Amino acid sequence: MISVKNLKKSFGDNEVLKDISLDVSPQEVVVVIGPSGSGKSTFIRCLNMLETIDSGHVIIDGKDLTDKKTNINEVRTDVGMVFQHFNLFPHKTILENITLAPINVRGVKKAEAEEKARVLLAKVGLAEKASAYPDSLSGGQKQRVAIARALAMEPKVMLFDEPTSALDPEMVGEVLEVMKQLAKDGMTMIVVTHEMGFAREVGDRVIFMDNGYVVEQNEPKALFDAPQHERTKAFLSKVL
Amino acid sequence: MDFRFDIITDYMPFFLQGLKVTLGVSLAGVLAGLVLGLFIALGKMSTNRWVRLPFNIYINIFRGTPLLVQLLIIHFGIVPLFMSPSNPVISLVIGLSLNAAAYIAEIFRAGIQSIDKGQMEAARSLGMTRVQAMKLVILPQAFKRVIPPLGNEFIVLLKESSLGSVLAAPELMYWGRAAAGQYIRVWEPYLTVALIYLVLTLSLTYLMNYVERRLSTDDKR
Ligand SMILES: Nc1ncnc2c1ncn2[C@@H]1O[C@H](COP(=O)(O)OP(=O)(O)OP(=O)(O)O)[C@@H](O)[C@H]1O
Ligand SMILES: [Mg+2]
């Protein structure tokens, strides 16, 4: 589904991603962990070209993003993204937030898009908020809307960049619950998170990144219980 | 000192006629300036530096030289190339529009860039093109933020339209100067004209405040 080959990325002189390769199969849930500044966000943002790629290849569902002939907007409709700070559109209602892209990008009819949006809203437990504005929602509710908004494009892959880091602790659970359900439904997911419980329970594979490299990857249980590398051990001892 | 109200009453029809021209010229200048200004703002934010260059030059020239100089060049240098004799009202509208466009472009640019960049990223990540993201997500939010500075710009433009009198465009100030010349009096014509400008700008200020209040209560839906 996703194939990353020798991906490199610098900001000026600062080489943030130093040769990353990774394959993700359909329906797999990959959790990315690592210390602050290790390049997790940059990596996940390269997967839908929110960051330009310096060298290497990112192939999503057979399409190479670095190929000039690839229509990046088309690829992005297949790759949903959920941000740490939600980034809902404050001038639109919840329903409009969800239908905006299907109507304008996919060309779905308004009535059809709205019907689908209501189904998604019900799925994330916010059916009654359809006509509310984002400002009136709690952080956890906003993030659930953001997930519904991404799902409305019927993506083949979902990317999450620390989806619960900006939330008050009591709201983390409701968002993780939605993500858990999504994984159960068979969505291919890449999740950057500090929620080790989620990684252990939902992840098929955990990637430990440090300093621009994938240092170690394994099944959650193996990686958490028996890390092989010193840096992984040092990191885990701090967060577990 | 004697204050000759008869001068004011004699000239009132001309002042009212001038007022109409002032309002018409200002409104035309604002509308053309808005359209042109938005275009220049978007051009100046292009990712290509060669595309940005001419827009930068435009803004620097029109903000960096006096409006009076611009008006004189336009009226006596440029408009005559296209029509003769050149019409001072048309020259005034062109000058005000081009000048306001430079300021309005900067207002729009600041407004657009004040929108959190996560908004653009969210829109793009949903597959929208840059143009779609601008139109559907960024500009509607930016418009609310540019209302107050745009209001200020409108007031400035209304006052600066008085420079049209130098071109003999028959706007409010032109008739003020005519009355002053005819009666060799200072206070009556200029005070009257000043008072009319003041009423106009205060009404505009009041209107802008009203619009701002409406928009900010809309936000708290
Ligand atoms: N737009 C940018 N311009 C310049 N440098 C950047 C930019 N974005 C990220 N960086 C740098 O790249 C490095 C990796 O950043 P990144 O955000 O990918 O780390 P991260 O692993 O997501 O960290 P965190 O856990 O804090 O989110 C950091 O040193 C950061 O300062
Ligand atoms: Mg990050």
Short mmCIF file of C-alpha atoms and ligand atoms in Angstrom, two decimals:
data_model
loop_
_atom_site.label_atom_id
_atom_site.label_comp_id
_atom_site.label_asym_id
_atom_site.label_seq_id
_atom_site.Cartn_x
_atom_site.Cartn_y
_atom_site.Cartn_z
CA MET A 1 0.00 0.00 0.00
CA ILE A 2 2.78 2.40 0.99
CA SER A 3 6.36 1.94 0.01
CA VAL A 4 9.05 4.37 1.11
CA LYS A 5 12.49 3.97 -0.41
CA ASN A 6 15.62 5.79 0.75
CA LEU A 7 13.67 8.91 1.67
CA LYS A 8 15.85 11.93 2.53
CA LYS A 9 14.79 15.39 3.58
CA SER A 10 16.65 18.46 4.84
CA PHE A 11 15.61 21.87 6.06
CA GLY A 12 18.56 23.99 4.96
CA ASP A 13 21.66 22.39 6.49
CA ASN A 14 19.60 20.36 8.92
CA GLU A 15 19.16 16.83 7.55
CA VAL A 16 15.97 15.68 9.26
CA LEU A 17 15.32 12.39 7.45
CA LYS A 18 18.44 10.39 6.64
CA ASP A 19 17.58 7.47 4.42
CA ILE A 20 14.27 6.02 5.51
CA SER A 21 12.79 2.91 3.93
CA LEU A 22 9.53 1.34 4.98
CA ASP A 23 6.74 -0.78 3.53
CA VAL A 24 3.20 -0.76 4.86
CA SER A 25 0.75 -3.44 3.78
CA PRO A 26 -2.98 -2.92 3.33
CA GLN A 27 -4.92 -2.86 6.62
CA GLU A 28 -1.73 -2.60 8.62
CA VAL A 29 -1.53 -0.20 11.58
CA VAL A 30 1.96 1.22 11.97
CA VAL A 31 2.74 3.28 15.04
CA VAL A 32 5.70 5.67 14.92
CA ILE A 33 7.37 6.67 18.17
CA GLY A 34 10.54 8.57 18.99
CA PRO A 35 11.92 11.58 20.84
CA SER A 36 10.97 15.15 19.98
CA GLY A 37 12.75 16.42 16.89
CA SER A 38 13.55 12.94 15.59
CA GLY A 39 11.66 13.65 12.34
CA LYS A 40 8.35 11.84 12.93
CA SER A 41 6.17 14.71 11.75
CA THR A 42 8.41 15.45 8.81
CA PHE A 43 8.27 11.80 7.80
CA ILE A 44 4.50 11.51 7.94
CA ARG A 45 4.09 14.84 6.13
CA CYS A 46 6.29 13.58 3.30
CA LEU A 47 3.76 10.80 2.73
CA ASN A 48 1.25 13.28 1.33
CA MET A 49 3.77 15.82 0.12
CA LEU A 50 3.01 18.48 2.68
CA GLU A 51 6.80 18.51 2.75
CA THR A 52 8.81 18.29 -0.44
CA ILE A 53 10.94 15.19 -0.80
CA ASP A 54 14.67 15.77 -1.45
CA SER A 55 15.51 12.28 -2.68
CA GLY A 56 14.19 8.74 -2.61
CA HIS A 57 10.70 7.56 -3.45
CA VAL A 58 7.30 7.44 -1.78
CA ILE A 59 4.91 5.11 -3.59
CA ILE A 60 1.28 5.10 -2.49
CA ASP A 61 -1.11 2.62 -4.03
CA GLY A 62 1.20 2.27 -7.02
CA LYS A 63 1.71 6.00 -7.58
CA ASP A 64 5.16 7.48 -7.07
CA LEU A 65 4.78 10.91 -5.44
CA THR A 66 8.22 12.00 -6.62
CA ASP A 67 7.27 11.34 -10.25
CA LYS A 68 6.51 14.69 -11.88
CA LYS A 69 3.63 13.15 -13.82
CA THR A 70 1.80 12.11 -10.66
CA ASN A 71 -1.14 14.39 -9.83
CA ILE A 72 -0.49 15.12 -6.18
CA ASN A 73 -4.03 16.36 -5.51
CA GLU A 74 -5.41 13.06 -6.71
CA VAL A 75 -3.05 11.08 -4.46
CA ARG A 76 -4.02 13.25 -1.50
CA THR A 77 -7.68 12.31 -1.88
CA ASP A 78 -6.56 8.74 -1.11
CA VAL A 79 -4.50 9.76 1.91
CA GLY A 80 -6.42 11.15 4.88
CA MET A 81 -4.53 13.25 7.39
CA VAL A 82 -5.35 14.13 10.98
CA PHE A 83 -3.34 16.91 12.61
CA GLN A 84 -2.33 17.56 16.18
CA HIS A 85 -4.23 20.86 16.20
CA PHE A 86 -7.32 19.58 14.30
CA ASN A 87 -7.26 22.40 11.72
CA LEU A 88 -11.02 22.44 11.32
CA PHE A 89 -12.37 25.25 9.16
CA PRO A 90 -13.77 27.72 11.73
CA HIS A 91 -16.04 29.54 9.25
CA LYS A 92 -17.90 26.35 8.33
CA THR A 93 -20.34 24.24 10.32
CA ILE A 94 -19.33 20.74 11.31
CA LEU A 95 -21.38 19.31 8.46
CA GLU A 96 -19.83 21.76 5.96
CA ASN A 97 -16.36 20.92 7.25
CA ILE A 98 -17.00 17.33 6.29
CA THR A 99 -18.76 17.90 2.96
CA LEU A 100 -16.52 20.69 1.62
CA ALA A 101 -13.91 18.48 0.00
CA PRO A 102 -16.22 15.71 -1.26
CA ILE A 103 -18.39 18.31 -3.00
CA ASN A 104 -15.62 20.48 -4.41
CA VAL A 105 -12.88 17.93 -5.03
CA ARG A 106 -14.73 14.71 -5.73
CA GLY A 107 -17.76 16.36 -7.30
CA VAL A 108 -20.23 14.53 -5.06
CA LYS A 109 -23.77 15.96 -5.01
CA LYS A 110 -24.55 18.09 -1.96
CA ALA A 111 -27.42 15.95 -0.67
CA GLU A 112 -25.42 12.79 -1.07
CA ALA A 113 -22.36 14.30 0.62
CA GLU A 114 -24.47 15.48 3.55
CA GLU A 115 -26.12 12.13 4.01
CA LYS A 116 -22.72 10.47 4.09
CA ALA A 117 -21.38 13.12 6.47
CA ARG A 118 -24.21 12.41 8.90
CA VAL A 119 -23.40 8.73 8.84
CA LEU A 120 -19.74 9.52 9.60
CA LEU A 121 -20.71 11.95 12.35
CA ALA A 122 -22.87 9.28 13.95
CA LYS A 123 -19.95 6.91 13.72
CA VAL A 124 -17.69 9.26 15.69
CA GLY A 125 -20.53 9.91 18.12
CA LEU A 126 -21.32 13.50 17.15
CA ALA A 127 -24.55 13.23 15.17
CA GLU A 128 -26.16 16.08 17.13
CA LYS A 129 -23.34 18.53 16.32
CA ALA A 130 -23.93 18.73 12.56
CA SER A 131 -24.95 22.38 12.52
CA ALA A 132 -22.61 23.57 15.27
CA TYR A 133 -19.44 25.54 14.59
CA PRO A 134 -15.99 24.19 15.51
CA ASP A 135 -15.42 26.86 18.18
CA SER A 136 -18.25 25.45 20.27
CA LEU A 137 -16.71 21.97 20.43
CA SER A 138 -14.28 20.50 22.95
CA GLY A 139 -10.85 19.38 21.77
CA GLY A 140 -11.83 15.73 21.72
CA GLN A 141 -14.96 16.50 19.71
CA LYS A 142 -12.97 18.61 17.26
CA GLN A 143 -10.53 15.82 16.66
CA ARG A 144 -13.32 13.32 16.07
CA VAL A 145 -14.81 15.71 13.49
CA ALA A 146 -11.38 16.02 11.88
CA ILE A 147 -11.25 12.24 11.57
CA ALA A 148 -14.75 12.18 10.04
CA ARG A 149 -13.71 14.94 7.63
CA ALA A 150 -10.74 12.91 6.43
CA LEU A 151 -12.84 9.74 6.14
CA ALA A 152 -15.42 11.53 3.98
CA MET A 153 -12.95 11.42 1.10
CA GLU A 154 -12.89 7.63 1.40
CA PRO A 155 -9.12 7.45 1.73
CA LYS A 156 -7.16 4.24 1.37
CA VAL A 157 -4.69 5.31 4.06
CA MET A 158 -5.01 7.47 7.16
CA LEU A 159 -2.11 9.42 8.63
CA PHE A 160 -2.26 10.68 12.21
CA ASP A 161 0.31 13.12 13.59
CA GLU A 162 0.02 13.11 17.39
CA PRO A 163 -3.79 13.27 17.26
CA THR A 164 -4.18 13.34 21.04
CA SER A 165 -1.21 15.49 22.11
CA ALA A 166 -3.17 18.74 22.19
CA LEU A 167 -6.04 17.25 24.20
CA ASP A 168 -6.86 17.41 27.88
CA PRO A 169 -6.20 13.99 29.38
CA GLU A 170 -9.89 13.18 29.89
CA MET A 171 -10.53 13.55 26.14
CA VAL A 172 -7.74 11.34 24.89
CA GLY A 173 -9.77 8.17 25.34
CA GLU A 174 -12.69 9.14 23.11
CA VAL A 175 -10.37 9.91 20.19
CA LEU A 176 -8.33 6.75 20.62
CA GLU A 177 -11.59 4.80 20.72
CA VAL A 178 -12.57 6.14 17.29
CA MET A 179 -9.13 5.27 15.94
CA LYS A 180 -9.33 1.81 17.41
CA GLN A 181 -12.66 1.23 15.65
CA LEU A 182 -11.15 2.48 12.41
CA ALA A 183 -8.31 0.00 12.71
CA LYS A 184 -10.79 -2.76 13.41
CA ASP A 185 -12.69 -1.81 10.24
CA GLY A 186 -9.53 -2.53 8.30
CA MET A 187 -8.14 0.96 7.58
CA THR A 188 -4.46 1.19 6.75
CA MET A 189 -3.03 3.62 9.30
CA ILE A 190 0.23 5.32 10.18
CA VAL A 191 0.05 6.90 13.61
CA VAL A 192 2.63 9.11 15.28
CA THR A 193 1.81 9.07 18.97
CA HIS A 194 3.09 9.06 22.52
CA GLU A 195 0.22 6.82 23.60
CA MET A 196 2.12 3.61 24.25
CA GLY A 197 -1.01 1.81 25.41
CA PHE A 198 -2.62 2.46 22.04
CA ALA A 199 0.53 1.32 20.23
CA ARG A 200 0.59 -1.91 22.17
CA GLU A 201 -3.09 -2.66 21.76
CA VAL A 202 -3.83 -1.53 18.22
CA GLY A 203 -0.49 -1.42 16.42
CA ASP A 204 0.60 -4.24 14.15
CA ARG A 205 4.08 -2.81 14.12
CA VAL A 206 5.93 -0.11 16.03
CA ILE A 207 8.67 1.99 14.44
CA PHE A 208 11.19 3.73 16.67
CA MET A 209 12.69 6.79 15.02
CA ASP A 210 15.63 8.75 16.30
CA ASN A 211 17.68 11.49 14.73
CA GLY A 212 16.30 10.95 11.23
CA TYR A 213 16.68 7.16 11.13
CA VAL A 214 14.39 4.23 11.74
CA VAL A 215 16.43 2.71 14.54
CA GLU A 216 14.28 -0.29 15.26
CA GLN A 217 10.94 -1.79 14.30
CA ASN A 218 9.03 -4.78 15.54
CA GLU A 219 5.70 -6.05 16.78
CA PRO A 220 4.59 -3.91 19.72
CA LYS A 221 5.08 -6.57 22.35
CA ALA A 222 8.57 -7.47 21.17
CA LEU A 223 9.65 -3.87 20.81
CA PHE A 224 8.32 -2.71 24.16
CA ASP A 225 9.34 -5.78 26.17
CA ALA A 226 12.66 -6.56 24.53
CA PRO A 227 14.12 -3.56 22.70
CA GLN A 228 17.35 -4.38 20.89
CA HIS A 229 19.03 -0.99 20.62
CA GLU A 230 20.44 1.19 23.37
CA ARG A 231 18.62 4.27 22.12
CA THR A 232 15.30 2.43 22.03
CA LYS A 233 15.87 1.24 25.59
CA ALA A 234 16.79 4.73 26.74
CA PHE A 235 13.70 6.25 25.10
CA LEU A 236 11.31 3.59 26.39
CA SER A 237 12.65 3.82 29.91
CA LYS A 238 11.67 7.48 29.87
CA VAL A 239 8.16 7.11 28.47
CA LEU A 240 6.88 3.80 29.80
CA MET B 1 -15.37 89.18 11.99
CA ASP B 2 -18.38 88.86 9.75
CA PHE B 3 -19.29 85.40 8.57
CA ARG B 4 -21.10 85.51 5.20
CA PHE B 5 -23.62 82.72 5.18
CA ASP B 6 -24.84 83.97 1.82
CA ILE B 7 -21.66 82.60 0.19
CA ILE B 8 -22.48 79.19 1.54
CA THR B 9 -26.09 79.29 0.41
CA ASP B 10 -25.06 80.62 -3.02
CA TYR B 11 -22.61 77.81 -3.50
CA MET B 12 -24.62 75.04 -1.88
CA PRO B 13 -25.89 73.59 -5.19
CA PHE B 14 -22.27 73.33 -6.40
CA PHE B 15 -21.12 71.78 -3.14
CA LEU B 16 -23.86 69.17 -3.42
CA GLN B 17 -22.90 68.47 -7.01
CA GLY B 18 -19.27 68.17 -5.93
CA LEU B 19 -20.31 65.86 -3.12
CA LYS B 20 -21.89 63.53 -5.67
CA VAL B 21 -18.69 63.46 -7.71
CA THR B 22 -16.61 62.87 -4.58
CA LEU B 23 -18.81 59.96 -3.56
CA GLY B 24 -18.89 58.49 -7.05
CA VAL B 25 -15.15 58.78 -7.57
CA SER B 26 -14.39 57.31 -4.14
CA LEU B 27 -16.76 54.42 -4.61
CA ALA B 28 -15.35 53.62 -8.05
CA GLY B 29 -11.83 53.88 -6.63
CA VAL B 30 -12.64 51.54 -3.76
CA LEU B 31 -14.30 48.92 -5.96
CA ALA B 32 -11.57 48.92 -8.61
CA GLY B 33 -8.95 49.03 -5.85
CA LEU B 34 -10.48 45.99 -4.15
CA VAL B 35 -10.47 43.84 -7.28
CA LEU B 36 -7.03 44.96 -8.40
CA GLY B 37 -5.70 44.80 -4.85
CA LEU B 38 -6.78 41.19 -4.38
CA PHE B 39 -5.15 40.27 -7.69
CA ILE B 40 -1.91 42.00 -6.70
CA ALA B 41 -1.93 40.41 -3.24
CA LEU B 42 -2.26 36.92 -4.73
CA GLY B 43 0.44 37.71 -7.28
CA LYS B 44 2.77 38.93 -4.57
CA MET B 45 2.30 35.66 -2.68
CA SER B 46 3.22 33.48 -5.67
CA THR B 47 5.79 30.81 -4.90
CA ASN B 48 7.71 31.91 -8.01
CA ARG B 49 9.97 34.90 -7.32
CA TRP B 50 9.84 36.07 -10.95
CA VAL B 51 6.06 36.23 -10.77
CA ARG B 52 6.31 38.12 -7.47
CA LEU B 53 8.74 40.70 -8.83
CA PRO B 54 6.40 42.89 -10.93
CA PHE B 55 3.82 42.95 -8.13
CA ASN B 56 6.46 44.03 -5.64
CA ILE B 57 7.62 46.79 -7.98
CA TYR B 58 4.04 47.98 -8.44
CA ILE B 59 3.39 48.15 -4.71
CA ASN B 60 6.66 49.94 -4.00
CA ILE B 61 6.10 52.55 -6.69
CA PHE B 62 2.54 53.38 -5.73
CA ARG B 63 3.18 53.42 -2.00
CA GLY B 64 6.53 55.13 -2.31
CA THR B 65 5.54 58.19 -4.35
CA PRO B 66 3.03 60.96 -3.54
CA LEU B 67 -0.49 60.47 -4.85
CA LEU B 68 -0.45 64.04 -6.17
CA VAL B 69 2.54 63.23 -8.38
CA GLN B 70 0.83 60.05 -9.58
CA LEU B 71 -2.33 61.99 -10.43
CA LEU B 72 -0.44 64.64 -12.38
CA ILE B 73 1.50 62.05 -14.37
CA ILE B 74 -1.65 60.07 -15.10
CA HIS B 75 -3.73 63.09 -16.06
CA PHE B 76 -1.20 65.03 -18.10
CA GLY B 77 1.04 62.20 -19.27
CA ILE B 78 -0.77 58.91 -19.62
CA VAL B 79 -4.49 59.52 -20.13
CA PRO B 80 -3.83 61.96 -23.04
CA LEU B 81 -2.26 59.04 -24.92
CA PHE B 82 -5.69 57.42 -25.04
CA MET B 83 -8.16 60.32 -25.13
CA SER B 84 -8.11 64.02 -25.90
CA PRO B 85 -8.89 66.16 -24.19
CA SER B 86 -8.22 64.04 -21.12
CA ASN B 87 -11.09 63.93 -18.65
CA PRO B 88 -10.06 64.87 -15.09
CA VAL B 89 -12.72 62.70 -13.44
CA ILE B 90 -11.51 59.65 -15.33
CA SER B 91 -7.90 60.47 -14.48
CA LEU B 92 -8.85 60.87 -10.82
CA VAL B 93 -10.64 57.52 -10.72
CA ILE B 94 -7.70 55.79 -12.38
CA GLY B 95 -5.19 57.41 -10.05
CA LEU B 96 -7.18 56.65 -6.89
CA SER B 97 -7.81 53.05 -7.98
CA LEU B 98 -4.20 52.29 -8.85
CA ASN B 99 -2.97 53.92 -5.64
CA ALA B 100 -5.56 52.28 -3.39
CA ALA B 101 -4.87 48.90 -5.03
CA ALA B 102 -1.29 48.99 -3.75
CA TYR B 103 -2.42 49.63 -0.16
CA ILE B 104 -5.34 47.22 -0.36
CA ALA B 105 -3.02 44.52 -1.75
CA GLU B 106 -0.87 44.81 1.37
CA ILE B 107 -3.97 44.68 3.57
CA PHE B 108 -5.15 41.51 1.83
CA ARG B 109 -1.71 39.94 1.99
CA ALA B 110 -1.41 40.58 5.71
CA GLY B 111 -4.94 39.21 6.21
CA ILE B 112 -4.27 36.06 4.22
CA GLN B 113 -0.94 35.44 5.92
CA SER B 114 -2.52 35.89 9.34
CA ILE B 115 -4.57 32.72 8.76
CA ASP B 116 -2.96 29.75 10.50
CA LYS B 117 -0.97 27.72 7.99
CA GLY B 118 -2.65 24.57 9.29
CA GLN B 119 -5.76 25.73 7.40
CA MET B 120 -3.99 25.57 4.06
CA GLU B 121 -2.42 22.24 5.00
CA ALA B 122 -5.75 20.72 6.01
CA ALA B 123 -7.36 21.90 2.78
CA ARG B 124 -4.50 20.60 0.63
CA SER B 125 -4.43 17.28 2.50
CA LEU B 126 -8.07 16.81 1.46
CA GLY B 127 -7.03 17.05 -2.17
CA MET B 128 -7.94 20.69 -2.83
CA THR B 129 -5.79 22.63 -5.26
CA ARG B 130 -4.09 25.80 -4.03
CA VAL B 131 -6.75 27.86 -5.79
CA GLN B 132 -9.62 25.87 -4.25
CA ALA B 133 -8.05 26.12 -0.80
CA MET B 134 -7.69 29.89 -1.20
CA LYS B 135 -11.24 30.34 -2.43
CA LEU B 136 -13.03 28.00 -0.04
CA VAL B 137 -10.93 28.14 3.12
CA ILE B 138 -8.42 30.98 3.33
CA LEU B 139 -10.12 33.99 1.71
CA PRO B 140 -13.46 33.69 3.55
CA GLN B 141 -11.56 33.77 6.84
CA ALA B 142 -9.19 36.50 5.71
CA PHE B 143 -12.04 38.77 4.60
CA LYS B 144 -13.32 39.17 8.15
CA ARG B 145 -9.89 40.17 9.37
CA VAL B 146 -9.30 42.76 6.66
CA ILE B 147 -12.55 44.65 7.24
CA PRO B 148 -11.11 47.10 9.83
CA PRO B 149 -7.98 48.05 7.86
CA LEU B 150 -10.04 48.25 4.67
CA GLY B 151 -12.38 50.67 6.43
CA ASN B 152 -9.42 52.90 7.25
CA GLU B 153 -8.27 52.72 3.65
CA PHE B 154 -11.72 53.80 2.40
CA ILE B 155 -11.65 56.83 4.65
CA VAL B 156 -8.17 57.77 3.47
CA LEU B 157 -9.28 57.40 -0.15
CA LEU B 158 -12.34 59.56 0.37
CA LYS B 159 -10.20 62.37 1.76
CA GLU B 160 -7.52 62.00 -0.87
CA SER B 161 -10.05 62.35 -3.64
CA SER B 162 -9.85 66.08 -2.79
CA LEU B 163 -6.56 66.13 -4.69
CA GLY B 164 -8.77 65.90 -7.78
CA SER B 165 -9.25 69.65 -7.44
CA VAL B 166 -5.71 70.10 -8.73
CA LEU B 167 -6.78 68.38 -11.94
CA ALA B 168 -9.95 70.51 -12.03
CA ALA B 169 -12.12 67.46 -11.47
CA PRO B 170 -15.40 69.00 -10.23
CA GLU B 171 -15.48 67.25 -6.87
CA LEU B 172 -16.22 68.79 -3.49
CA MET B 173 -12.84 70.44 -2.91
CA TYR B 174 -12.83 71.87 -6.42
CA TRP B 175 -15.99 73.83 -5.66
CA GLY B 176 -14.56 74.93 -2.34
CA ARG B 177 -11.58 76.42 -4.11
CA ALA B 178 -13.84 77.98 -6.75
CA ALA B 179 -15.90 79.73 -4.09
CA ALA B 180 -12.77 80.85 -2.28
CA GLY B 181 -11.43 82.30 -5.51
CA GLN B 182 -14.61 84.01 -6.54
CA TYR B 183 -15.30 85.77 -3.21
CA ILE B 184 -11.70 86.01 -2.05
CA ARG B 185 -12.80 84.44 1.25
CA VAL B 186 -11.17 81.65 3.23
CA TRP B 187 -13.37 80.62 6.12
CA GLU B 188 -16.82 80.22 4.59
CA PRO B 189 -15.99 77.88 1.68
CA TYR B 190 -13.22 75.85 3.32
CA LEU B 191 -15.03 75.37 6.62
CA THR B 192 -18.13 74.20 4.77
CA VAL B 193 -16.15 71.77 2.68
CA ALA B 194 -14.28 70.50 5.74
CA LEU B 195 -17.56 69.97 7.56
CA ILE B 196 -19.00 67.93 4.67
CA TYR B 197 -15.85 65.73 4.57
CA LEU B 198 -16.08 65.28 8.31
CA VAL B 199 -19.70 64.15 8.11
CA LEU B 200 -18.74 61.67 5.39
CA THR B 201 -15.76 60.16 7.22
CA LEU B 202 -17.60 59.97 10.55
CA SER B 203 -20.53 58.20 8.88
CA LEU B 204 -18.09 55.76 7.28
CA THR B 205 -16.40 55.15 10.62
CA TYR B 206 -19.77 54.49 12.21
CA LEU B 207 -20.73 52.13 9.39
CA MET B 208 -17.46 50.20 9.65
CA ASN B 209 -17.85 49.83 13.42
CA TYR B 210 -21.33 48.47 12.86
CA VAL B 211 -20.11 45.95 10.29
CA GLU B 212 -17.28 44.88 12.59
CA ARG B 213 -19.66 44.35 15.50
CA ARG B 214 -21.99 42.30 13.33
CA LEU B 215 -19.14 40.10 12.14
CA SER B 216 -17.75 39.52 15.61
CA THR B 217 -21.14 38.45 16.98
CA ASP B 218 -21.49 36.14 13.99
CA ASP B 219 -18.26 34.47 15.13
CA LYS B 220 -19.76 33.48 18.46
CA ARG B 221 -22.56 31.45 16.93
N1 LIG C 1 9.42 23.80 8.37
C1 LIG C 1 10.60 23.55 8.98
N2 LIG C 1 11.66 24.34 8.74
C2 LIG C 1 12.84 24.10 9.33
N3 LIG C 1 13.08 23.10 10.18
C3 LIG C 1 12.06 22.27 10.47
C4 LIG C 1 10.76 22.46 9.88
N4 LIG C 1 9.96 21.48 10.34
C5 LIG C 1 10.70 20.73 11.17
N5 LIG C 1 11.97 21.18 11.26
C6 LIG C 1 13.07 20.59 12.03
O1 LIG C 1 13.14 19.23 11.70
C7 LIG C 1 13.44 18.45 12.84
C8 LIG C 1 12.43 17.34 12.97
O2 LIG C 1 11.17 17.91 13.23
P1 LIG C 1 9.85 17.06 13.35
O3 LIG C 1 8.75 18.03 13.57
O4 LIG C 1 9.75 16.16 12.17
O5 LIG C 1 10.12 16.22 14.65
P2 LIG C 1 9.11 15.34 15.48
O6 LIG C 1 9.77 14.01 15.64
O7 LIG C 1 7.77 15.37 14.87
O8 LIG C 1 9.10 16.05 16.88
P3 LIG C 1 7.88 16.26 17.92
O9 LIG C 1 7.75 15.01 18.72
O10 LIG C 1 8.35 17.41 18.76
O11 LIG C 1 6.67 16.59 17.12
C9 LIG C 1 13.50 19.40 14.02
O12 LIG C 1 14.85 19.68 14.29
C10 LIG C 1 12.79 20.62 13.51
O13 LIG C 1 13.34 21.77 14.11
MG MG C 2 5.87 16.17 15.46
#
